[in-house]
JSON list of C-alpha atoms in Angstrom, two decimals:
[
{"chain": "A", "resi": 1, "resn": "UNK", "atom": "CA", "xyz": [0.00, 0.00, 0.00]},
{"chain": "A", "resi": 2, "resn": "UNK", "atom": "CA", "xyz": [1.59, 3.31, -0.69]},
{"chain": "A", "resi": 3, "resn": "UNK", "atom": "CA", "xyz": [0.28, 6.60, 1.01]},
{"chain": "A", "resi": 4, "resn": "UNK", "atom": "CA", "xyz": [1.04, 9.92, 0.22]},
{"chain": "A", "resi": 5, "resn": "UNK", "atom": "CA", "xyz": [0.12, 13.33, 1.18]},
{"chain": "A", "resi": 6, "resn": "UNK", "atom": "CA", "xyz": [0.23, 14.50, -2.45]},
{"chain": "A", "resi": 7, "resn": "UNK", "atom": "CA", "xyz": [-3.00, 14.03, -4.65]},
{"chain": "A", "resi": 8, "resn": "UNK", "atom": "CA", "xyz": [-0.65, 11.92, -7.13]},
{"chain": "A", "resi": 9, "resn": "UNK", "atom": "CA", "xyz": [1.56, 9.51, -7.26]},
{"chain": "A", "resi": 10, "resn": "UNK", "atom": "CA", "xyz": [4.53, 9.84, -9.62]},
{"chain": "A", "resi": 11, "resn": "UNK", "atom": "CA", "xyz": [5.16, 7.31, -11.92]},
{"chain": "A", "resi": 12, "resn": "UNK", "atom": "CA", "xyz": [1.71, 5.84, -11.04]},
{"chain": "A", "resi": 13, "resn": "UNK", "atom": "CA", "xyz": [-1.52, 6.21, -12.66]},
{"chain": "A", "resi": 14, "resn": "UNK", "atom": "CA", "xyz": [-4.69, 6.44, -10.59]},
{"chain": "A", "resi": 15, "resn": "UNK", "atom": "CA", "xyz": [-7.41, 4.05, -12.47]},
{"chain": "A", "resi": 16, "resn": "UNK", "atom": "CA", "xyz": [-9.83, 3.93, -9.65]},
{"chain": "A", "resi": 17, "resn": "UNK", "atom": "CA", "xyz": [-10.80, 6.63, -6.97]},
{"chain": "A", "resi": 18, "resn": "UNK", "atom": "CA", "xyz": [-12.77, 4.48, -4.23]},
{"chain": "A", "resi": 19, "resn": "UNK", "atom": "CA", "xyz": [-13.76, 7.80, -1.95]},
{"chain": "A", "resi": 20, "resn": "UNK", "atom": "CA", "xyz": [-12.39, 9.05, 1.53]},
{"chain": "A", "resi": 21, "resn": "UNK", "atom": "CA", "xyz": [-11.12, 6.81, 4.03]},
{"chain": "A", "resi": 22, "resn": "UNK", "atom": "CA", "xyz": [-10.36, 7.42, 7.41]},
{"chain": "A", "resi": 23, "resn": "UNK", "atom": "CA", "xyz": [-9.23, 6.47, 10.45]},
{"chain": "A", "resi": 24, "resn": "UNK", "atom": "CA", "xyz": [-10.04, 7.91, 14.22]},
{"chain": "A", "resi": 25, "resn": "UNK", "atom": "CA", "xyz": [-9.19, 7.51, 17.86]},
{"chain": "A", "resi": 26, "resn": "UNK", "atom": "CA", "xyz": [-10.09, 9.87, 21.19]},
{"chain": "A", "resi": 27, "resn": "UNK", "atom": "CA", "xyz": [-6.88, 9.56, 23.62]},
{"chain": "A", "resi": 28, "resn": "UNK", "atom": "CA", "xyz": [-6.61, 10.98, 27.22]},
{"chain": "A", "resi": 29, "resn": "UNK", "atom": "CA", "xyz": [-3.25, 10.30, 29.26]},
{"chain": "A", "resi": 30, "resn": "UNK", "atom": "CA", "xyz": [-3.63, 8.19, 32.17]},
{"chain": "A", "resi": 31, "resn": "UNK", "atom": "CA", "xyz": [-3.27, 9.90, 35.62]},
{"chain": "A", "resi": 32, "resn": "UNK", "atom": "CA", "xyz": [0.43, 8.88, 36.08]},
{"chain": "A", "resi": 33, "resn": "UNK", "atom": "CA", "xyz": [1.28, 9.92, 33.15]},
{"chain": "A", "resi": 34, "resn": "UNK", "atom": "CA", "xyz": [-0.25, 13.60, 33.50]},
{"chain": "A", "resi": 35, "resn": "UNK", "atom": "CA", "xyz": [1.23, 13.37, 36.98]},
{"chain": "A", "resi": 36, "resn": "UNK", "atom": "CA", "xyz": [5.49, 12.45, 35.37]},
{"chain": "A", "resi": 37, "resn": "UNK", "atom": "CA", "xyz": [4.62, 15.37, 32.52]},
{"chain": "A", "resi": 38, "resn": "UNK", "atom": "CA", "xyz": [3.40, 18.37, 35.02]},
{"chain": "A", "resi": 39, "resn": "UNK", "atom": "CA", "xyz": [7.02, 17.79, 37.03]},
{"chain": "A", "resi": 40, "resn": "UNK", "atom": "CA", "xyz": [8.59, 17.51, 33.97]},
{"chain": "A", "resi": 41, "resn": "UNK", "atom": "CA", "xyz": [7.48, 20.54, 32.01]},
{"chain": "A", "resi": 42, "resn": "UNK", "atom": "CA", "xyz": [8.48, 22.77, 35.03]},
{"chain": "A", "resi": 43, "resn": "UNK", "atom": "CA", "xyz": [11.98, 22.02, 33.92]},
{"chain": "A", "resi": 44, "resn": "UNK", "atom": "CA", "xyz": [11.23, 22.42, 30.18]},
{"chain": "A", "resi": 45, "resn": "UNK", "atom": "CA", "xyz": [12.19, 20.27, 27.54]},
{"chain": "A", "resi": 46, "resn": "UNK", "atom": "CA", "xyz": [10.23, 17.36, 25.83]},
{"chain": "A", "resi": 47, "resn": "UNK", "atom": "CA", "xyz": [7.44, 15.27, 27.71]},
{"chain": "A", "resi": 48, "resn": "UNK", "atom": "CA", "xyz": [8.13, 11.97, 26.73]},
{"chain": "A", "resi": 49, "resn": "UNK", "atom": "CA", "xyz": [5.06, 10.69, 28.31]},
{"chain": "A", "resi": 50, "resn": "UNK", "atom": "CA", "xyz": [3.06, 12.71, 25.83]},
{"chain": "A", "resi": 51, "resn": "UNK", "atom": "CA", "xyz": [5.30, 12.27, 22.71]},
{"chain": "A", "resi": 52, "resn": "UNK", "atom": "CA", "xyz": [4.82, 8.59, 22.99]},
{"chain": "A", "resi": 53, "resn": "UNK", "atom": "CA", "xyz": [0.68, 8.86, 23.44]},
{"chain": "A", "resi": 54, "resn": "UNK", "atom": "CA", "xyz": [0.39, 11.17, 19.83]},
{"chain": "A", "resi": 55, "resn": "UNK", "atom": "CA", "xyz": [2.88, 8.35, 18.82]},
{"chain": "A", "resi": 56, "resn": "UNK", "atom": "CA", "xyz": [0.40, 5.46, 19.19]},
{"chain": "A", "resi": 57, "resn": "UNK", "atom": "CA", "xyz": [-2.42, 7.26, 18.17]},
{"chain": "A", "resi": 58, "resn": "UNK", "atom": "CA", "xyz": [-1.15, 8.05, 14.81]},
{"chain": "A", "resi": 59, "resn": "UNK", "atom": "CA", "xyz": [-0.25, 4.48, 14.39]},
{"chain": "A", "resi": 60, "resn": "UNK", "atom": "CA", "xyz": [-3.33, 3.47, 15.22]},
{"chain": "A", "resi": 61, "resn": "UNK", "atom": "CA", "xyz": [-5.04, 5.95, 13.40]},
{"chain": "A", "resi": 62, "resn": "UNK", "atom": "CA", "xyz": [-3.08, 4.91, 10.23]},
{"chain": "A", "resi": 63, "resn": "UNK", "atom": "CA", "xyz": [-3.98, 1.16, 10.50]},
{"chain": "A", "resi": 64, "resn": "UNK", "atom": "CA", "xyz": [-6.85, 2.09, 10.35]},
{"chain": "A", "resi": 65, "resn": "UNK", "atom": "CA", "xyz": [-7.35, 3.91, 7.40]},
{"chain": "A", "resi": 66, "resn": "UNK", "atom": "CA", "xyz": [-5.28, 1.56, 5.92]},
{"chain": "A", "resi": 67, "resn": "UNK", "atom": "CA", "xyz": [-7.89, -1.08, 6.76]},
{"chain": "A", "resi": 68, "resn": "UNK", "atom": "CA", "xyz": [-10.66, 0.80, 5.63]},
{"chain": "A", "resi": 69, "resn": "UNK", "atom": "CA", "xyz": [-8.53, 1.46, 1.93]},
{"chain": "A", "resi": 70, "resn": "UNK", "atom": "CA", "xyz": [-7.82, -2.45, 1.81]},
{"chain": "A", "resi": 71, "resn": "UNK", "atom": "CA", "xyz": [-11.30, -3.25, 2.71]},
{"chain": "A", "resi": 72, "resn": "UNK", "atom": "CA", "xyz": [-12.42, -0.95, -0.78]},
{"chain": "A", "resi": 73, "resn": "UNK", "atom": "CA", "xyz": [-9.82, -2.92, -2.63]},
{"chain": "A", "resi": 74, "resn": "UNK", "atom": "CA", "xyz": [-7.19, 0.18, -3.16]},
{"chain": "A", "resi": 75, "resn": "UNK", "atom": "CA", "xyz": [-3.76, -0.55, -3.10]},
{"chain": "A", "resi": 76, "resn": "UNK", "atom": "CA", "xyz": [-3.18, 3.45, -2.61]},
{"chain": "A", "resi": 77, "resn": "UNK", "atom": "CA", "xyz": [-4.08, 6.35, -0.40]},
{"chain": "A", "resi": 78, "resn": "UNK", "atom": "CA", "xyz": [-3.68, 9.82, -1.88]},
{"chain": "A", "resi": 79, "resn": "UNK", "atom": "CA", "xyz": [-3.95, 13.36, -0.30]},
{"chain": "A", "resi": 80, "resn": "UNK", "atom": "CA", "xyz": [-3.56, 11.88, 3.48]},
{"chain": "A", "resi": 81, "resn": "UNK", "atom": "CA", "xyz": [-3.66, 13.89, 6.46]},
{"chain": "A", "resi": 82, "resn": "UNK", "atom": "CA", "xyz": [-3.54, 14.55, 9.90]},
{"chain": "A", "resi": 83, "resn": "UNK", "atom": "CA", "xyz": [-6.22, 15.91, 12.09]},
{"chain": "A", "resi": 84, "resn": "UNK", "atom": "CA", "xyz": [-6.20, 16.48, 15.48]},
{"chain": "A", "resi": 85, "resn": "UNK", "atom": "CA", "xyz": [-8.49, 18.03, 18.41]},
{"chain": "A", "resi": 86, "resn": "UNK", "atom": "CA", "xyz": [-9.43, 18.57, 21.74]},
{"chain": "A", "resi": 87, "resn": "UNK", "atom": "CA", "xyz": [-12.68, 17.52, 23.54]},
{"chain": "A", "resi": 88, "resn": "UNK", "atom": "CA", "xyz": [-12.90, 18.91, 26.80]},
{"chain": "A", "resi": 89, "resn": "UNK", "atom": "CA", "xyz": [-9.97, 19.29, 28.62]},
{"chain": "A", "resi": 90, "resn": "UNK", "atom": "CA", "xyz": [-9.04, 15.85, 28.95]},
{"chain": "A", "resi": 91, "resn": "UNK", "atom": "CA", "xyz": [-9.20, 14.13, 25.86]},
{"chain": "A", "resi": 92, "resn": "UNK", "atom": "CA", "xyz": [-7.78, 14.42, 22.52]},
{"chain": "A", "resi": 93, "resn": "UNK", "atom": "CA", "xyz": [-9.17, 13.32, 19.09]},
{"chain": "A", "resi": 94, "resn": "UNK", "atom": "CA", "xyz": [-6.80, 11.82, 15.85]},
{"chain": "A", "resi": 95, "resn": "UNK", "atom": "CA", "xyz": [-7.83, 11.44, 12.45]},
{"chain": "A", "resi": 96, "resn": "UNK", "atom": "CA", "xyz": [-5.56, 10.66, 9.44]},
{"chain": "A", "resi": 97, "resn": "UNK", "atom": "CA", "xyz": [-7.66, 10.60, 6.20]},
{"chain": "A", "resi": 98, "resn": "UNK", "atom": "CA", "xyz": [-7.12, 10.38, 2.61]},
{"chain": "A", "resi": 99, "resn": "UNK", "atom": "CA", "xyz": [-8.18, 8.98, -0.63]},
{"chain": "A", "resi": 100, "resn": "UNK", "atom": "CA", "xyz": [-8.07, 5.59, -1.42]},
{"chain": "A", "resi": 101, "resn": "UNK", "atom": "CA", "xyz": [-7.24, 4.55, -5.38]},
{"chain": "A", "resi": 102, "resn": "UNK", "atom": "CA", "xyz": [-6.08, 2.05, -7.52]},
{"chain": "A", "resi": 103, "resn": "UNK", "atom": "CA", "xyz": [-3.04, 3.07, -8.87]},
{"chain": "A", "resi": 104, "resn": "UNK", "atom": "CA", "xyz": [-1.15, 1.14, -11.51]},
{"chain": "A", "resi": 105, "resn": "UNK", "atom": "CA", "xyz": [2.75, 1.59, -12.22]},
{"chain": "A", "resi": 106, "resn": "UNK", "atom": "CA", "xyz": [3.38, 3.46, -15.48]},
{"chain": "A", "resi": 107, "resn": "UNK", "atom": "CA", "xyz": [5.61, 1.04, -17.41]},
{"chain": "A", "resi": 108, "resn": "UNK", "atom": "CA", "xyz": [8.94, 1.68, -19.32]},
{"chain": "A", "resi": 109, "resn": "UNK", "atom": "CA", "xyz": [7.40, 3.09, -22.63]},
{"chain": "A", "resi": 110, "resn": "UNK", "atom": "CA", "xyz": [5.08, 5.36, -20.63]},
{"chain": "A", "resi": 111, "resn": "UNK", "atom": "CA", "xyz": [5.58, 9.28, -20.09]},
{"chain": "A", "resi": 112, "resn": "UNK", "atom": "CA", "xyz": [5.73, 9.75, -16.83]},
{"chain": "A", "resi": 113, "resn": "UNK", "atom": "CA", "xyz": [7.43, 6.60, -15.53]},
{"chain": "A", "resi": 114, "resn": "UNK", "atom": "CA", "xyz": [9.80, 6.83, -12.95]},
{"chain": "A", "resi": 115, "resn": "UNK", "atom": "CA", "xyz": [12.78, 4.33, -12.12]},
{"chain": "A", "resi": 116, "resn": "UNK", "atom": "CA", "xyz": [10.42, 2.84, -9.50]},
{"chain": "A", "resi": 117, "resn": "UNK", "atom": "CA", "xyz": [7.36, 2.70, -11.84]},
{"chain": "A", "resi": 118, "resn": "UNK", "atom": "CA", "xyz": [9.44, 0.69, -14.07]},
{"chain": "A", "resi": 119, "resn": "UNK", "atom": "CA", "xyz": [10.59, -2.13, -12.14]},
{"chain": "A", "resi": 120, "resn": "UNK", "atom": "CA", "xyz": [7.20, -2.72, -10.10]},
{"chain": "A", "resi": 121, "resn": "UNK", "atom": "CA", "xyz": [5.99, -3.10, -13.60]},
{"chain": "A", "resi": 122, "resn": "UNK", "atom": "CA", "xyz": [7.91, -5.32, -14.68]},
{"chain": "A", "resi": 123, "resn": "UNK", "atom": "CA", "xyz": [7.60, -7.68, -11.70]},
{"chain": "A", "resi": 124, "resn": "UNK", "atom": "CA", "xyz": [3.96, -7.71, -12.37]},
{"chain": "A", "resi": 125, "resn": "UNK", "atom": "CA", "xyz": [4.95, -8.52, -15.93]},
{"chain": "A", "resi": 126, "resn": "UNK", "atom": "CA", "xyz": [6.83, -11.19, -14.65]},
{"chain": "A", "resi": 127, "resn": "UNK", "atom": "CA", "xyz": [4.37, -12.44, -12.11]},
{"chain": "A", "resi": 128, "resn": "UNK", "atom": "CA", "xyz": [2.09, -16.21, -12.72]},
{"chain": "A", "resi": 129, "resn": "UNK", "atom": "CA", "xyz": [-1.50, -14.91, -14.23]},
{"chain": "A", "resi": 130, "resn": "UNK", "atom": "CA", "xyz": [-4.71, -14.74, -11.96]},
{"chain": "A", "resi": 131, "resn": "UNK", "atom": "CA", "xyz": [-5.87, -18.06, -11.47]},
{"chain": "A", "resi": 132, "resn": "UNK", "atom": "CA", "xyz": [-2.73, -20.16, -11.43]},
{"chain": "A", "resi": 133, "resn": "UNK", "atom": "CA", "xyz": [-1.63, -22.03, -8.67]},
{"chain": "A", "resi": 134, "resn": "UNK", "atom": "CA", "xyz": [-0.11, -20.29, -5.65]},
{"chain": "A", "resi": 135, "resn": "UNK", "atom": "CA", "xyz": [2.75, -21.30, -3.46]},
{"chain": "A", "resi": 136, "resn": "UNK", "atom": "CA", "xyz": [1.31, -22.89, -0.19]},
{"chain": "A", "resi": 137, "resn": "UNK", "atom": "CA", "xyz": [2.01, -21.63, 3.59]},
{"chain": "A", "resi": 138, "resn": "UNK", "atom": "CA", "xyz": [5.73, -22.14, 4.57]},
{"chain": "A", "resi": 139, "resn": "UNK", "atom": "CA", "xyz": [6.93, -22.20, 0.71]},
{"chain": "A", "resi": 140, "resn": "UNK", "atom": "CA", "xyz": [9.32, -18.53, -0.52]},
{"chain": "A", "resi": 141, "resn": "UNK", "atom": "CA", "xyz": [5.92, -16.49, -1.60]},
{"chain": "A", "resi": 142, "resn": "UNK", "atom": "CA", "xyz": [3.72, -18.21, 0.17]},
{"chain": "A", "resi": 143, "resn": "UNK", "atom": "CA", "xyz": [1.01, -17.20, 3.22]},
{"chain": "A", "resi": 144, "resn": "UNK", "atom": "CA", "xyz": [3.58, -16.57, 5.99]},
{"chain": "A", "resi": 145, "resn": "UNK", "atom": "CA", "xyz": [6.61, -15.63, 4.46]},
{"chain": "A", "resi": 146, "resn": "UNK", "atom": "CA", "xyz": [6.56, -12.03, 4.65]},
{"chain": "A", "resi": 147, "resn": "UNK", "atom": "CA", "xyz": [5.64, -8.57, 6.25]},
{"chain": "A", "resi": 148, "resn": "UNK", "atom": "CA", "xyz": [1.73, -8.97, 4.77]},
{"chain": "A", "resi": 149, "resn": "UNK", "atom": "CA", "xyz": [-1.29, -7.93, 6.26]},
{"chain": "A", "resi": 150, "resn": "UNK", "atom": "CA", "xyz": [-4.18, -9.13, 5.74]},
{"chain": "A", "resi": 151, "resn": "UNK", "atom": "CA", "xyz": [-5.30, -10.80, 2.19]},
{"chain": "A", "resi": 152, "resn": "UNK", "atom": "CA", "xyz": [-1.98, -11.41, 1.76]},
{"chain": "A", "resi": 153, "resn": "UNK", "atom": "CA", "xyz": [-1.06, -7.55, 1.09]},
{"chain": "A", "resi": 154, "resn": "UNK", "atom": "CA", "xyz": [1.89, -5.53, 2.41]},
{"chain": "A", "resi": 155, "resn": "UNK", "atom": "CA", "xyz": [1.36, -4.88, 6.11]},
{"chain": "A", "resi": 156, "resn": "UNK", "atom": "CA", "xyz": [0.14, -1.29, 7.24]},
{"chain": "A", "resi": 157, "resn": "UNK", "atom": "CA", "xyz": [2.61, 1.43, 7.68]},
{"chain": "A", "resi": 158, "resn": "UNK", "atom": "CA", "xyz": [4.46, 1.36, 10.92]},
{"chain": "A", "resi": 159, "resn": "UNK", "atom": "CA", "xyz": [5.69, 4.61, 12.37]},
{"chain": "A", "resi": 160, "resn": "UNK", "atom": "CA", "xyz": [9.42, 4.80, 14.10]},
{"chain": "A", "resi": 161, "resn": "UNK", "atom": "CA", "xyz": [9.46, 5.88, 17.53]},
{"chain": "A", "resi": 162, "resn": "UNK", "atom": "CA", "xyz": [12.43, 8.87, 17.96]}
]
């Protein structure tokens, strides 16, 4: 799945627009937590504690927009963002959203192609058709033998921690 904030992708072209996906989550800090970052923002600096709480949220937020865009069959999200707000005083809303497309790689002969584009293209090219038989679990390509999510597509994006 690729996402991208921009509304295209180069060396891709978008066949399919399948509408807005999205992905939310409301987030408080738990009492300690609020407790460690009062003491520590006397003394300036970062608050861990709170860094690692937006964090998780925009992982989780992610996943599951990413969900919702493999659910609609796209294999892209376009023009993604992040939202965020408060409710109340105590809790904090997340929202990444984008557009989810099909989006094919351009191939060699195409304007537009990029380096990228290319390749993927030709792996495709390369690949058995629809319909013919399919390595088994525990065999190179086969269920198992990868970073996929479900269906058998790449996993969902996985932010680094600093």
């Amino acid at each position: 799945m690729i996402i991208v904030t921009t509304n295209e992708i180069p060396g891709y072209r978008i066949e399919a627009v399948l509408g807005e996906v999205m992905g939310m989550t409301v987030r408080s800090a738990n009492f300690g937590a609020n407790i460690t970052a009062s003491f520590r923002s006397i003394g300036g600096g970062e608050v861990t504690e709170y860094t690692k709480i937006v964090y998780e949220s925009r992982n989780e937020v992610m996943n599951r927009m990413w969900q919702q865009a493999m659910e609609r069959g796209a294999n892209a999200i376009i023009g993604m963002r992040f939202d965020t707000g408060d409710m109340g005083q105590a809790f904090t809303e997340v929202c990444a959203y984008g557009t989810a497309v099909v989006a094919v790689p351009l191939g060699e002969d195409e304007p537009g192609a990029t380096p990228q584009s290319i390749a993927i293209s030709r792996q495709r090219a390369a690949a058995p058709p629809a319909g013919a038989p399919q390595p088994g679990p525990g065999q190179p390509g086969g269920p198992g033998a990868g970073p996929q999510g479900p269906g058998g597509h790449q996993a969902p994006p996985q932010p680094v921690m600093p």
